Short mmCIF file of C-alpha atoms in Angstrom, two decimals:
data_model
loop_
_atom_site.label_atom_id
_atom_site.label_comp_id
_atom_site.label_asym_id
_atom_site.label_seq_id
_atom_site.Cartn_x
_atom_site.Cartn_y
_atom_site.Cartn_z
CA MET A 1 2.86 6.51 22.53
CA THR A 2 -0.41 7.25 20.80
CA SER A 3 -0.89 8.46 17.12
CA ARG A 4 -3.47 10.94 16.20
CA ASP A 5 -4.17 8.64 13.26
CA GLY A 6 -6.60 5.63 13.33
CA TYR A 7 -9.73 4.97 15.55
CA GLN A 8 -10.82 2.21 17.73
CA TRP A 9 -14.24 1.22 19.17
CA THR A 10 -14.77 -0.90 22.27
CA LYS A 11 -17.96 -1.80 23.92
CA ASP A 12 -17.08 0.18 27.08
CA GLY A 13 -15.11 2.91 25.74
CA GLY A 14 -17.20 3.69 22.48
CA LEU A 15 -15.47 5.28 19.45
CA THR A 16 -12.11 7.10 20.06
CA GLN A 17 -9.62 8.81 17.58
CA GLY A 18 -5.91 7.87 17.88
CA VAL A 19 -4.32 4.20 18.51
CA PRO A 20 -0.93 3.47 20.15
CA SER A 21 1.96 2.73 17.77
CA ILE A 22 5.63 2.17 18.04
CA GLY A 23 5.99 4.25 14.83
CA VAL A 24 5.23 7.63 16.62
CA ILE A 25 8.41 9.46 16.71
CA GLN A 26 9.53 11.32 20.03
CA PRO A 27 10.73 13.98 20.16
CA PRO A 28 8.95 15.22 16.93
CA THR A 29 11.88 17.24 15.86
CA HIS A 30 15.43 16.68 15.81
CA LEU A 31 17.68 19.18 13.94
CA GLU A 32 21.51 18.74 13.99
CA SER A 33 22.29 22.27 13.11
CA THR A 34 20.48 25.68 13.80
CA SER A 35 20.95 26.28 10.13
CA SER A 36 18.10 25.53 7.78
CA ASP A 37 20.04 25.68 4.48
CA ASN A 38 22.91 23.34 4.70
CA PHE A 39 21.33 20.05 3.77
CA ASP A 40 22.31 17.93 0.89
CA VAL A 41 18.91 16.41 0.43
CA ILE A 42 15.53 17.03 2.00
CA VAL A 43 13.09 13.97 1.80
CA VAL A 44 9.30 14.81 2.06
CA GLY A 45 7.38 11.93 3.49
CA ALA A 46 8.36 9.28 5.84
CA GLY A 47 6.57 6.18 4.26
CA TYR A 48 8.65 3.42 3.15
CA ALA A 49 9.92 5.17 0.09
CA GLY A 50 10.97 8.29 2.14
CA LEU A 51 12.65 6.04 4.92
CA THR A 52 14.57 4.13 2.24
CA ALA A 53 15.67 7.22 0.38
CA ALA A 54 16.50 9.03 3.74
CA ARG A 55 18.39 5.91 5.16
CA ASP A 56 20.43 5.11 1.95
CA ALA A 57 21.38 9.05 1.59
CA SER A 58 22.33 9.30 5.25
CA VAL A 59 24.53 5.92 5.01
CA ALA A 60 26.01 7.51 1.80
CA GLY A 61 27.34 10.36 4.00
CA LEU A 62 24.88 12.86 3.00
CA LYS A 63 23.17 15.52 5.26
CA VAL A 64 19.55 14.70 5.22
CA LEU A 65 16.49 16.36 6.47
CA LEU A 66 13.23 14.14 6.74
CA LEU A 67 10.02 16.13 6.73
CA GLU A 68 6.70 14.23 7.67
CA GLY A 69 3.34 15.74 8.07
CA ARG A 70 2.32 13.14 10.48
CA ASP A 71 3.23 12.28 13.87
CA ARG A 72 4.63 8.84 12.82
CA ILE A 73 6.58 6.90 10.20
CA GLY A 74 5.24 4.46 7.80
CA GLY A 75 2.94 6.43 5.59
CA ARG A 76 0.25 4.12 4.24
CA SER A 77 1.95 1.03 6.11
CA TRP A 78 1.63 1.32 9.87
CA SER A 79 0.59 -0.99 12.75
CA SER A 80 -1.18 -0.06 15.90
CA ASN A 81 0.00 -1.64 19.32
CA ILE A 82 -3.19 -2.24 21.29
CA ASN A 83 -2.83 -4.41 24.40
CA GLY A 84 0.44 -5.86 22.86
CA TYR A 85 -1.13 -7.02 19.54
CA PRO A 86 -0.46 -5.07 16.15
CA PHE A 87 -3.42 -4.45 13.97
CA GLU A 88 -2.28 -3.35 10.47
CA MET A 89 -3.70 -0.28 9.61
CA GLY A 90 -2.56 -0.14 6.05
CA GLY A 91 -0.11 -2.36 4.08
CA THR A 92 0.38 -5.49 5.68
CA TRP A 93 1.73 -8.65 3.75
CA VAL A 94 5.36 -9.39 2.79
CA THR A 95 6.92 -12.38 1.06
CA TRP A 96 10.35 -13.58 -0.04
CA GLY A 97 8.81 -13.36 -3.66
CA GLN A 98 9.36 -9.55 -3.33
CA PRO A 99 12.91 -8.99 -3.69
CA HIS A 100 13.30 -5.29 -2.19
CA VAL A 101 11.20 -6.28 0.88
CA TRP A 102 12.99 -9.49 1.51
CA ARG A 103 16.54 -7.75 1.13
CA GLU A 104 15.50 -5.46 3.91
CA ILE A 105 13.89 -8.08 6.10
CA SER A 106 17.33 -9.86 5.78
CA ARG A 107 19.26 -6.79 6.42
CA TYR A 108 17.44 -6.31 9.76
CA GLY A 109 17.35 -9.84 10.79
CA MET A 110 13.62 -10.23 10.71
CA ARG A 111 13.40 -13.38 8.71
CA ASN A 112 11.98 -15.07 11.88
CA LYS A 113 9.69 -12.62 12.72
CA VAL A 114 7.24 -13.45 9.61
CA GLU A 115 4.13 -15.53 10.47
CA ILE A 116 1.18 -17.06 8.43
CA SER A 117 -1.61 -14.44 8.38
CA GLN A 118 -4.45 -16.95 7.71
CA GLU A 119 -5.01 -20.36 9.41
CA TYR A 120 -7.47 -22.98 8.52
CA SER A 121 -6.47 -25.80 10.80
CA HIS A 122 -9.47 -25.55 13.29
CA GLY A 123 -12.75 -23.91 14.04
CA VAL A 124 -15.45 -23.54 11.34
CA ASN A 125 -12.90 -23.87 8.51
CA THR A 126 -15.40 -22.39 6.01
CA PHE A 127 -15.89 -19.92 3.28
CA SER A 128 -19.04 -17.71 2.87
CA LEU A 129 -20.20 -16.42 -0.56
CA ALA A 130 -23.03 -13.97 -0.61
CA SER A 131 -24.36 -12.24 -3.57
CA ALA A 132 -27.67 -10.58 -4.53
CA THR A 133 -29.18 -14.16 -5.24
CA GLY A 134 -28.29 -15.37 -1.64
CA LYS A 135 -25.72 -16.92 0.46
CA ARG A 136 -23.81 -20.15 0.40
CA VAL A 137 -21.31 -21.74 2.82
CA MET A 138 -18.71 -23.94 1.73
CA SER A 139 -15.09 -25.41 2.12
CA HIS A 140 -11.98 -23.32 1.57
CA ASP A 141 -11.10 -26.01 -1.23
CA GLU A 142 -14.24 -25.10 -2.90
CA GLU A 143 -13.44 -21.43 -2.40
CA ASP A 144 -10.07 -21.88 -4.05
CA GLN A 145 -11.52 -23.73 -6.97
CA ILE A 146 -14.24 -20.99 -7.76
CA ILE A 147 -12.05 -18.11 -7.27
CA GLU A 148 -9.26 -19.80 -9.40
CA SER A 149 -11.48 -20.91 -12.15
CA GLY A 150 -13.06 -17.41 -12.29
CA LEU A 151 -9.80 -15.42 -12.44
CA LYS A 152 -8.32 -17.73 -14.95
CA LYS A 153 -11.06 -16.86 -17.29
CA PHE A 154 -10.71 -13.20 -16.35
CA VAL A 155 -7.04 -12.91 -17.07
CA ASN A 156 -6.92 -15.14 -20.15
CA ILE A 157 -6.75 -12.26 -22.78
CA ASP A 158 -4.04 -14.14 -24.74
CA GLY A 159 -4.75 -17.98 -24.49
CA GLU A 160 -1.89 -18.26 -22.07
CA TYR A 161 -3.39 -16.68 -18.96
CA GLY A 162 -1.48 -13.32 -19.33
CA ARG A 163 1.75 -14.78 -19.87
CA LYS A 164 2.04 -13.93 -23.51
CA ALA A 165 0.63 -10.52 -22.97
CA MET A 166 2.89 -9.62 -20.05
CA PRO A 167 5.99 -11.99 -20.17
CA PHE A 168 8.14 -9.72 -18.09
CA PRO A 169 6.23 -7.99 -15.28
CA HIS A 170 9.20 -6.09 -14.04
CA ASP A 171 9.57 -4.62 -17.58
CA GLU A 172 5.71 -4.48 -18.49
CA PHE A 173 6.18 -2.68 -21.86
CA ALA A 174 8.53 -5.22 -23.17
CA ASN A 175 5.57 -6.29 -25.20
CA PRO A 176 4.24 -3.09 -26.45
CA LYS A 177 1.02 -4.82 -27.55
CA CYS A 178 0.11 -5.26 -23.84
CA LYS A 179 -0.77 -1.58 -23.71
CA GLU A 180 -3.91 -2.14 -25.52
CA TYR A 181 -5.49 -3.79 -22.66
CA ASP A 182 -5.21 -0.61 -20.52
CA SER A 183 -8.16 0.64 -22.37
CA LEU A 184 -10.30 -2.10 -20.73
CA SER A 185 -11.91 -1.68 -17.30
CA ALA A 186 -12.71 -4.67 -15.13
CA ALA A 187 -16.18 -4.12 -16.08
CA ASP A 188 -15.31 -4.18 -19.65
CA ARG A 189 -13.49 -7.38 -19.28
CA LEU A 190 -16.24 -9.14 -17.26
CA LYS A 191 -18.64 -8.25 -20.19
CA GLN A 192 -16.33 -10.01 -22.42
CA ILE A 193 -16.44 -13.24 -20.52
CA GLU A 194 -19.79 -13.11 -18.48
CA HIS A 195 -21.24 -15.98 -20.64
CA LYS A 196 -18.13 -18.28 -19.54
CA LEU A 197 -18.76 -17.56 -15.74
CA SER A 198 -20.99 -19.13 -13.31
CA PRO A 199 -22.85 -16.93 -10.88
CA ASP A 200 -20.50 -18.01 -8.28
CA GLU A 201 -17.48 -17.30 -10.24
CA TYR A 202 -18.76 -14.00 -11.31
CA THR A 203 -19.42 -12.94 -7.63
CA ALA A 204 -15.93 -14.30 -6.52
CA VAL A 205 -14.03 -12.62 -9.27
CA CYS A 206 -15.80 -9.30 -8.58
CA GLY A 207 -14.84 -9.70 -4.99
CA PHE A 208 -11.16 -10.58 -5.49
CA VAL A 209 -10.56 -7.95 -8.31
CA LEU A 210 -12.03 -5.05 -6.03
CA LEU A 211 -10.10 -6.40 -3.12
CA CYS A 212 -7.05 -5.34 -5.14
CA SER A 213 -8.22 -2.16 -6.44
CA CYS A 214 -10.80 -1.10 -3.78
CA GLY A 215 -12.39 1.06 -6.61
CA ASP A 216 -15.47 0.10 -8.51
CA LEU A 217 -15.52 -2.20 -11.74
CA GLU A 218 -15.87 0.74 -13.96
CA ASN A 219 -12.80 2.61 -12.87
CA THR A 220 -10.65 -0.55 -12.19
CA SER A 221 -7.89 -1.14 -14.78
CA PHE A 222 -7.88 -4.61 -16.25
CA TYR A 223 -4.34 -3.94 -17.22
CA GLU A 224 -3.16 -3.19 -13.59
CA PHE A 225 -4.98 -6.23 -12.52
CA LEU A 226 -3.10 -8.16 -15.04
CA HIS A 227 0.32 -6.71 -13.91
CA TRP A 228 -0.55 -7.93 -10.30
CA TRP A 229 -1.19 -11.30 -11.74
CA ALA A 230 1.85 -11.64 -13.78
CA LEU A 231 3.93 -10.61 -10.69
CA CYS A 232 2.24 -13.47 -8.83
CA ASN A 233 3.52 -15.98 -11.26
CA TYR A 234 0.20 -15.99 -13.26
CA SER A 235 -1.41 -18.00 -10.49
CA TYR A 236 -4.09 -17.68 -7.93
CA GLU A 237 -2.11 -19.71 -5.61
CA TYR A 238 0.73 -17.33 -5.79
CA CYS A 239 -1.69 -14.39 -5.49
CA VAL A 240 -2.58 -15.87 -2.16
CA GLU A 241 1.07 -16.45 -1.23
CA TYR A 242 2.32 -13.18 -2.10
CA LEU A 243 -0.66 -10.93 -1.44
CA MET A 244 -2.25 -12.07 1.86
CA LYS A 245 -0.38 -14.88 3.47
CA TYR A 246 2.61 -13.67 5.34
CA LYS A 247 3.05 -10.74 7.84
CA PHE A 248 5.18 -9.57 10.69
CA GLN A 249 4.27 -11.11 14.04
CA THR A 250 5.24 -7.64 15.43
CA GLY A 251 3.58 -5.42 12.94
CA GLN A 252 4.67 -3.13 10.16
CA SER A 253 5.93 -0.50 12.50
CA SER A 254 8.48 -2.75 13.89
CA PHE A 255 10.09 -3.15 10.53
CA ALA A 256 9.87 0.55 9.39
CA ILE A 257 11.37 1.50 12.53
CA ASN A 258 14.75 0.10 11.51
CA PHE A 259 15.19 2.32 8.51
CA PHE A 260 14.61 5.19 10.64
CA GLN A 261 17.13 4.20 13.40
CA GLU A 262 19.74 3.16 10.93
CA ALA A 263 19.47 6.57 9.32
CA LEU A 264 19.59 8.29 12.68
CA SER A 265 22.56 6.23 13.94
CA THR A 266 24.73 7.64 11.12
CA GLY A 267 24.45 11.29 12.52
CA ASN A 268 23.55 12.53 9.31
CA LEU A 269 19.70 12.70 9.66
CA SER A 270 17.68 15.74 10.81
CA TYR A 271 13.89 15.32 10.99
CA VAL A 272 10.79 17.43 11.76
CA PHE A 273 7.48 15.47 12.35
CA ASN A 274 4.09 17.20 12.42
CA SER A 275 5.33 19.37 9.62
CA ARG A 276 3.14 19.98 6.49
CA VAL A 277 5.08 20.87 3.29
CA SER A 278 3.28 23.60 1.22
CA HIS A 279 5.66 24.86 -1.46
CA ILE A 280 8.90 23.38 -3.18
CA ARG A 281 10.77 25.89 -5.09
CA ASP A 282 13.69 25.23 -7.42
CA ASN A 283 16.22 27.99 -8.44
CA GLY A 284 19.18 26.10 -8.64
CA LYS A 285 19.03 25.44 -4.87
CA VAL A 286 15.86 23.74 -3.70
CA THR A 287 13.74 25.55 -1.04
CA VAL A 288 11.06 23.54 1.09
CA VAL A 289 8.29 25.59 2.73
CA THR A 290 6.49 24.48 5.86
CA ALA A 291 4.06 26.28 8.17
CA GLU A 292 6.84 26.64 10.67
CA LYS A 293 10.19 27.12 8.74
CA THR A 294 11.79 27.18 5.33
CA PHE A 295 14.43 24.63 4.56
CA GLY A 296 17.12 24.65 1.78
CA ALA A 297 18.95 21.76 0.15
CA SER A 298 20.65 20.94 -3.22
CA ARG A 299 18.12 18.22 -3.92
CA VAL A 300 14.69 17.26 -2.73
CA ILE A 301 13.12 13.74 -2.87
CA SER A 302 9.38 14.18 -2.90
CA ALA A 303 7.79 10.86 -1.40
CA VAL A 304 4.27 11.72 -1.29
CA PRO A 305 1.53 9.72 -2.86
CA LEU A 306 -0.04 10.48 -6.12
CA ASN A 307 -3.43 11.72 -4.82
CA VAL A 308 -1.98 14.48 -2.86
CA LEU A 309 0.87 15.35 -5.12
CA ASN A 310 -1.16 18.48 -6.42
CA ASP A 311 -1.56 19.71 -2.75
CA ILE A 312 1.94 20.96 -2.91
CA SER A 313 2.79 23.92 -4.85
CA PHE A 314 5.78 23.70 -7.04
CA GLU A 315 8.01 26.31 -8.69
CA PRO A 316 8.44 25.98 -11.67
CA ALA A 317 5.22 24.26 -12.02
CA LEU A 318 5.15 20.46 -12.68
CA PRO A 319 5.10 19.22 -16.21
CA HIS A 320 1.67 18.55 -17.62
CA GLY A 321 2.10 14.76 -17.56
CA LYS A 322 2.60 14.72 -13.80
CA ARG A 323 -0.03 17.22 -13.01
CA ALA A 324 -2.57 15.32 -15.22
CA ALA A 325 -1.65 12.04 -13.44
CA ALA A 326 -2.29 13.52 -10.02
CA SER A 327 -5.41 15.34 -11.11
CA ILE A 328 -6.93 11.91 -12.23
CA GLY A 329 -5.57 10.09 -9.17
CA HIS A 330 -5.69 6.49 -8.54
CA VAL A 331 -8.95 4.56 -7.56
CA ASN A 332 -8.28 2.98 -4.36
CA LYS A 333 -10.86 4.29 -1.66
CA CYS A 334 -10.40 1.31 0.70
CA SER A 335 -12.15 1.04 4.19
CA LYS A 336 -10.00 -1.40 6.17
CA VAL A 337 -11.43 -2.46 9.28
CA HIS A 338 -10.25 -4.95 12.03
CA ALA A 339 -12.61 -6.71 14.19
CA GLU A 340 -11.65 -8.41 17.42
CA CYS A 341 -14.29 -11.03 18.65
CA THR A 342 -14.53 -13.67 21.28
CA ASP A 343 -15.53 -16.22 18.70
CA ARG A 344 -12.34 -18.49 18.46
CA GLU A 345 -13.77 -20.64 15.68
CA LEU A 346 -13.83 -18.00 13.33
CA ARG A 347 -10.16 -17.87 13.13
CA SER A 348 -10.52 -20.09 10.12
CA TRP A 349 -13.34 -18.23 8.45
CA SER A 350 -13.23 -16.11 5.16
CA GLY A 351 -15.95 -14.66 3.17
CA ILE A 352 -17.13 -12.47 0.13
CA ASP A 353 -20.28 -10.51 0.44
CA TYR A 354 -20.76 -8.58 -2.80
CA PRO A 355 -22.30 -6.35 -4.01
CA ASN A 356 -24.62 -5.28 -1.11
CA ASN A 357 -22.30 -5.19 1.92
CA LYS A 358 -20.31 -2.11 2.56
CA LEU A 359 -17.52 -4.74 3.68
CA MET A 360 -17.10 -7.04 0.80
CA TYR A 361 -14.11 -9.19 1.63
CA ALA A 362 -12.84 -10.60 5.07
CA PHE A 363 -10.83 -13.43 6.51
CA GLY A 364 -9.44 -14.32 9.97
CA ASP A 365 -6.13 -12.70 10.28
CA GLY A 366 -4.72 -13.69 13.80
CA THR A 367 -5.20 -14.51 17.29
CA THR A 368 -4.98 -11.79 20.02
CA PRO A 369 -2.90 -12.40 23.31
CA SER A 370 -6.40 -12.89 25.09
CA GLY A 371 -7.33 -15.60 22.54
CA ASN A 372 -9.81 -13.58 20.68
CA THR A 373 -10.05 -13.86 16.78
CA HIS A 374 -8.85 -11.04 14.85
CA ILE A 375 -10.76 -10.52 11.54
CA VAL A 376 -9.74 -8.05 8.70
CA ALA A 377 -12.45 -6.77 6.31
CA PHE A 378 -12.40 -4.43 3.29
CA GLY A 379 -14.70 -2.21 1.56
CA ALA A 380 -14.35 -0.49 -1.73
CA SER A 381 -15.67 2.81 -3.42
CA HIS A 382 -18.59 1.01 -5.12
CA ASN A 383 -20.40 0.76 -1.78
CA HIS A 384 -18.24 3.31 0.36
CA LEU A 385 -18.14 3.10 4.19
CA ASP A 386 -16.78 6.11 6.31
CA PRO A 387 -16.37 3.97 9.61
CA GLU A 388 -15.84 7.01 11.97
CA LYS A 389 -18.88 8.92 10.63
CA ASP A 390 -21.32 5.93 11.48
CA ILE A 391 -19.89 3.14 13.77
CA GLY A 392 -23.26 1.69 13.84
CA LYS A 393 -23.36 0.95 10.13
CA THR A 394 -19.72 -0.44 10.50
CA ILE A 395 -20.74 -2.82 13.18
CA GLU A 396 -23.72 -3.84 10.97
CA ALA A 397 -21.61 -4.46 8.06
CA ILE A 398 -19.09 -6.56 10.10
CA GLN A 399 -21.94 -8.58 11.55
CA THR A 400 -23.53 -9.08 8.21
CA LEU A 401 -20.41 -10.69 6.96
CA VAL A 402 -20.50 -13.39 9.82
CA PRO A 403 -22.30 -12.97 13.14
CA MET A 404 -19.80 -12.60 15.91
CA ASN A 405 -19.48 -11.41 19.44
CA LEU A 406 -17.63 -8.19 18.85
CA GLU A 407 -15.29 -6.72 21.27
CA ARG A 408 -13.18 -4.12 19.28
CA VAL A 409 -13.04 -2.41 16.05
CA VAL A 410 -10.01 -0.78 14.75
CA PHE A 411 -9.55 1.19 11.50
CA HIS A 412 -7.82 3.86 9.65
CA ASN A 413 -9.98 5.55 6.82
CA TRP A 414 -7.61 6.10 4.13
CA SER A 415 -10.11 8.00 1.92
CA ASN A 416 -10.47 10.73 4.40
CA ASP A 417 -6.67 10.92 5.18
CA GLU A 418 -5.33 14.50 4.32
CA PHE A 419 -1.90 12.88 3.50
CA ALA A 420 -3.03 10.01 1.20
CA LYS A 421 -6.45 10.52 -0.05
CA GLY A 422 -6.79 6.77 -0.84
CA ALA A 423 -4.92 3.49 0.11
CA TRP A 424 -2.52 1.51 -2.06
CA PHE A 425 -2.23 2.65 -5.65
CA PHE A 426 -4.58 1.02 -8.20
CA SER A 427 -5.01 2.75 -11.47
CA PRO A 428 -8.05 3.61 -13.60
CA PRO A 429 -7.92 2.50 -17.32
CA LYS A 430 -5.14 4.17 -19.39
CA MET A 431 -3.29 5.77 -16.62
CA VAL A 432 -0.19 3.65 -16.40
CA THR A 433 0.29 3.58 -20.28
CA ASN A 434 -0.13 7.16 -20.54
CA TYR A 435 1.40 8.53 -17.54
CA LEU A 436 3.82 6.14 -15.77
CA GLN A 437 7.03 7.66 -17.12
CA ASP A 438 5.77 11.10 -16.37
CA MET A 439 5.11 10.01 -12.83
CA ARG A 440 8.62 8.52 -12.56
CA ALA A 441 10.41 11.60 -14.18
CA SER A 442 12.66 14.17 -12.04
CA HIS A 443 11.79 17.95 -12.24
CA GLY A 444 15.00 19.75 -12.10
CA ASN A 445 16.43 19.11 -8.82
CA VAL A 446 13.42 17.56 -7.47
CA LEU A 447 13.09 13.66 -7.66
CA PHE A 448 9.81 11.87 -6.93
CA ALA A 449 9.68 8.30 -5.17
CA SER A 450 6.57 6.44 -4.48
CA ALA A 451 5.31 2.89 -4.65
CA ASP A 452 2.50 4.46 -6.80
CA TRP A 453 4.80 4.49 -9.88
CA ALA A 454 7.20 1.68 -9.11
CA VAL A 455 7.88 -0.61 -12.25
CA GLY A 456 7.95 -3.86 -10.15
CA TRP A 457 5.59 -4.20 -7.13
CA ARG A 458 3.75 -1.11 -7.80
CA SER A 459 1.62 -0.01 -4.90
CA PHE A 460 3.30 -2.57 -2.47
CA ILE A 461 5.78 -1.86 0.11
CA ASP A 462 8.40 -3.58 -2.16
CA GLY A 463 7.66 -0.93 -4.75
CA ALA A 464 8.05 1.79 -2.27
CA ILE A 465 11.51 0.40 -1.11
CA GLU A 466 12.48 0.02 -4.82
CA GLU A 467 11.49 3.84 -5.45
CA GLY A 468 13.13 5.04 -2.41
CA THR A 469 16.29 3.05 -3.52
CA ARG A 470 16.24 4.54 -7.04
CA ALA A 471 15.89 8.03 -5.74
CA ALA A 472 18.48 7.94 -3.10
CA SER A 473 21.16 6.36 -5.63
CA THR A 474 20.30 9.26 -8.06
CA VAL A 475 20.86 11.88 -5.57
CA VAL A 476 24.07 10.31 -4.14
CA GLN A 477 25.59 9.85 -7.65
CA ALA A 478 24.68 13.42 -8.73
CA LEU A 479 26.07 15.04 -5.57
CA ARG A 480 29.15 12.94 -5.83
CA SER A 481 29.84 13.70 -9.38
CA ASN A 482 29.28 17.48 -8.50
CA THR A 483 31.96 17.39 -5.73
CA ALA A 484 34.30 15.53 -7.86
CA ALA A 485 33.91 18.08 -10.62
CA ALA A 486 34.42 21.03 -8.15
CA SER A 487 37.53 19.24 -6.70
CA HIS A 488 38.94 18.68 -10.18
CA GLY A 489 38.26 22.47 -10.90
CA ALA A 490 40.10 23.62 -7.85
CA ALA A 491 42.94 21.33 -8.65
CA ARG A 492 43.48 23.02 -11.97
CA LEU A 493 43.38 26.43 -10.60
#
């Protein structure tokens, strides 16, 4: 089945919209009852947070309705299935160092479905570093030395490489003093240490930090990068291990479909895809309005991303803090582009091209069934690329990274995605310390679950599962308490 999301270009077919994915749900509507008012909980959004919430609530015996504006599950993490090969369109990498993800991988028996993303055992086995002053080609050992040295200077705000500033990354405010670092942008921090960085280190740090934020240096929060660094054991080695090394052989959609199928198997899940939510009203009972129909429930879990939260009208209006955070939004305007080429030796290539190239960071990310090399490349908002608007510029950017015999280009433009308006969460300065608790707070009978305000692996699939678990647990406990109280009252009568 083909989703309307995503694009692919081939030599013969040119640019076409929509790519095949096992995450597309058919039939798009499955309502267990003709009634629209008898649900315990409505979950809005079928990304990992929404899928986790819907599954946990269904397994707990609640009547659940899942509403999704897309034709597929996965939200900002989904994979295509082109000629039997998964190109990851959004969130990709997983690790046993992320506890919620690994719990679910174990639950669904997928431990043996994880593979190494980057392979440097054959081919050119080189790293390209290009900047305004020229281009160098070096070994991956030299790459690691330059990036590690630069990043350690970047994060060494406390003389202990961030360990003292943020000793508990899953309880990041345990040291209240760490909040002061959220006033710094990445550009501010680079100004503090630029005299300590070699030209190569400066370029490498800019490339790596912007790979994480996909914003620009001025709007990228130093604090948020420090949080990622702390989660990765204060180590560049573990940044590689946790952020970009392991992925599913069969793609993210092969993981996400398990959540959906388990929920469906309970008989408690109804769903409607291709259904845009416009209003959520809470008058004791919650009403969710779509273009086609209005639904009612005792609780609603909104699992939509921060950048589109204000596109839904809430009654009563959302509190100021939540609205302010959504109005500011996160900074990630990633262009994630996949290239399939016949140059097998590029399987072991990686490179940074900053600041001039619209695709600034790329590496070999797999081998297709035909033996071609798969390269994944990332662009950021500082030099934004809209691939579908000018595929010629996109191909030029790929070829500038490294010359190749290009066969296929696959991408999803998250910046122009109406249900995301950006890729994974990365905050501007002051957002997390000013608004994290506002973003996480419930609003009457409406709960909010998203990786964008997780306390652990915020912005990651792990954070989405963490948030979906939290929301479902809260709803299940509340509704069970209400049922117990009602039964107790009836018994007294």
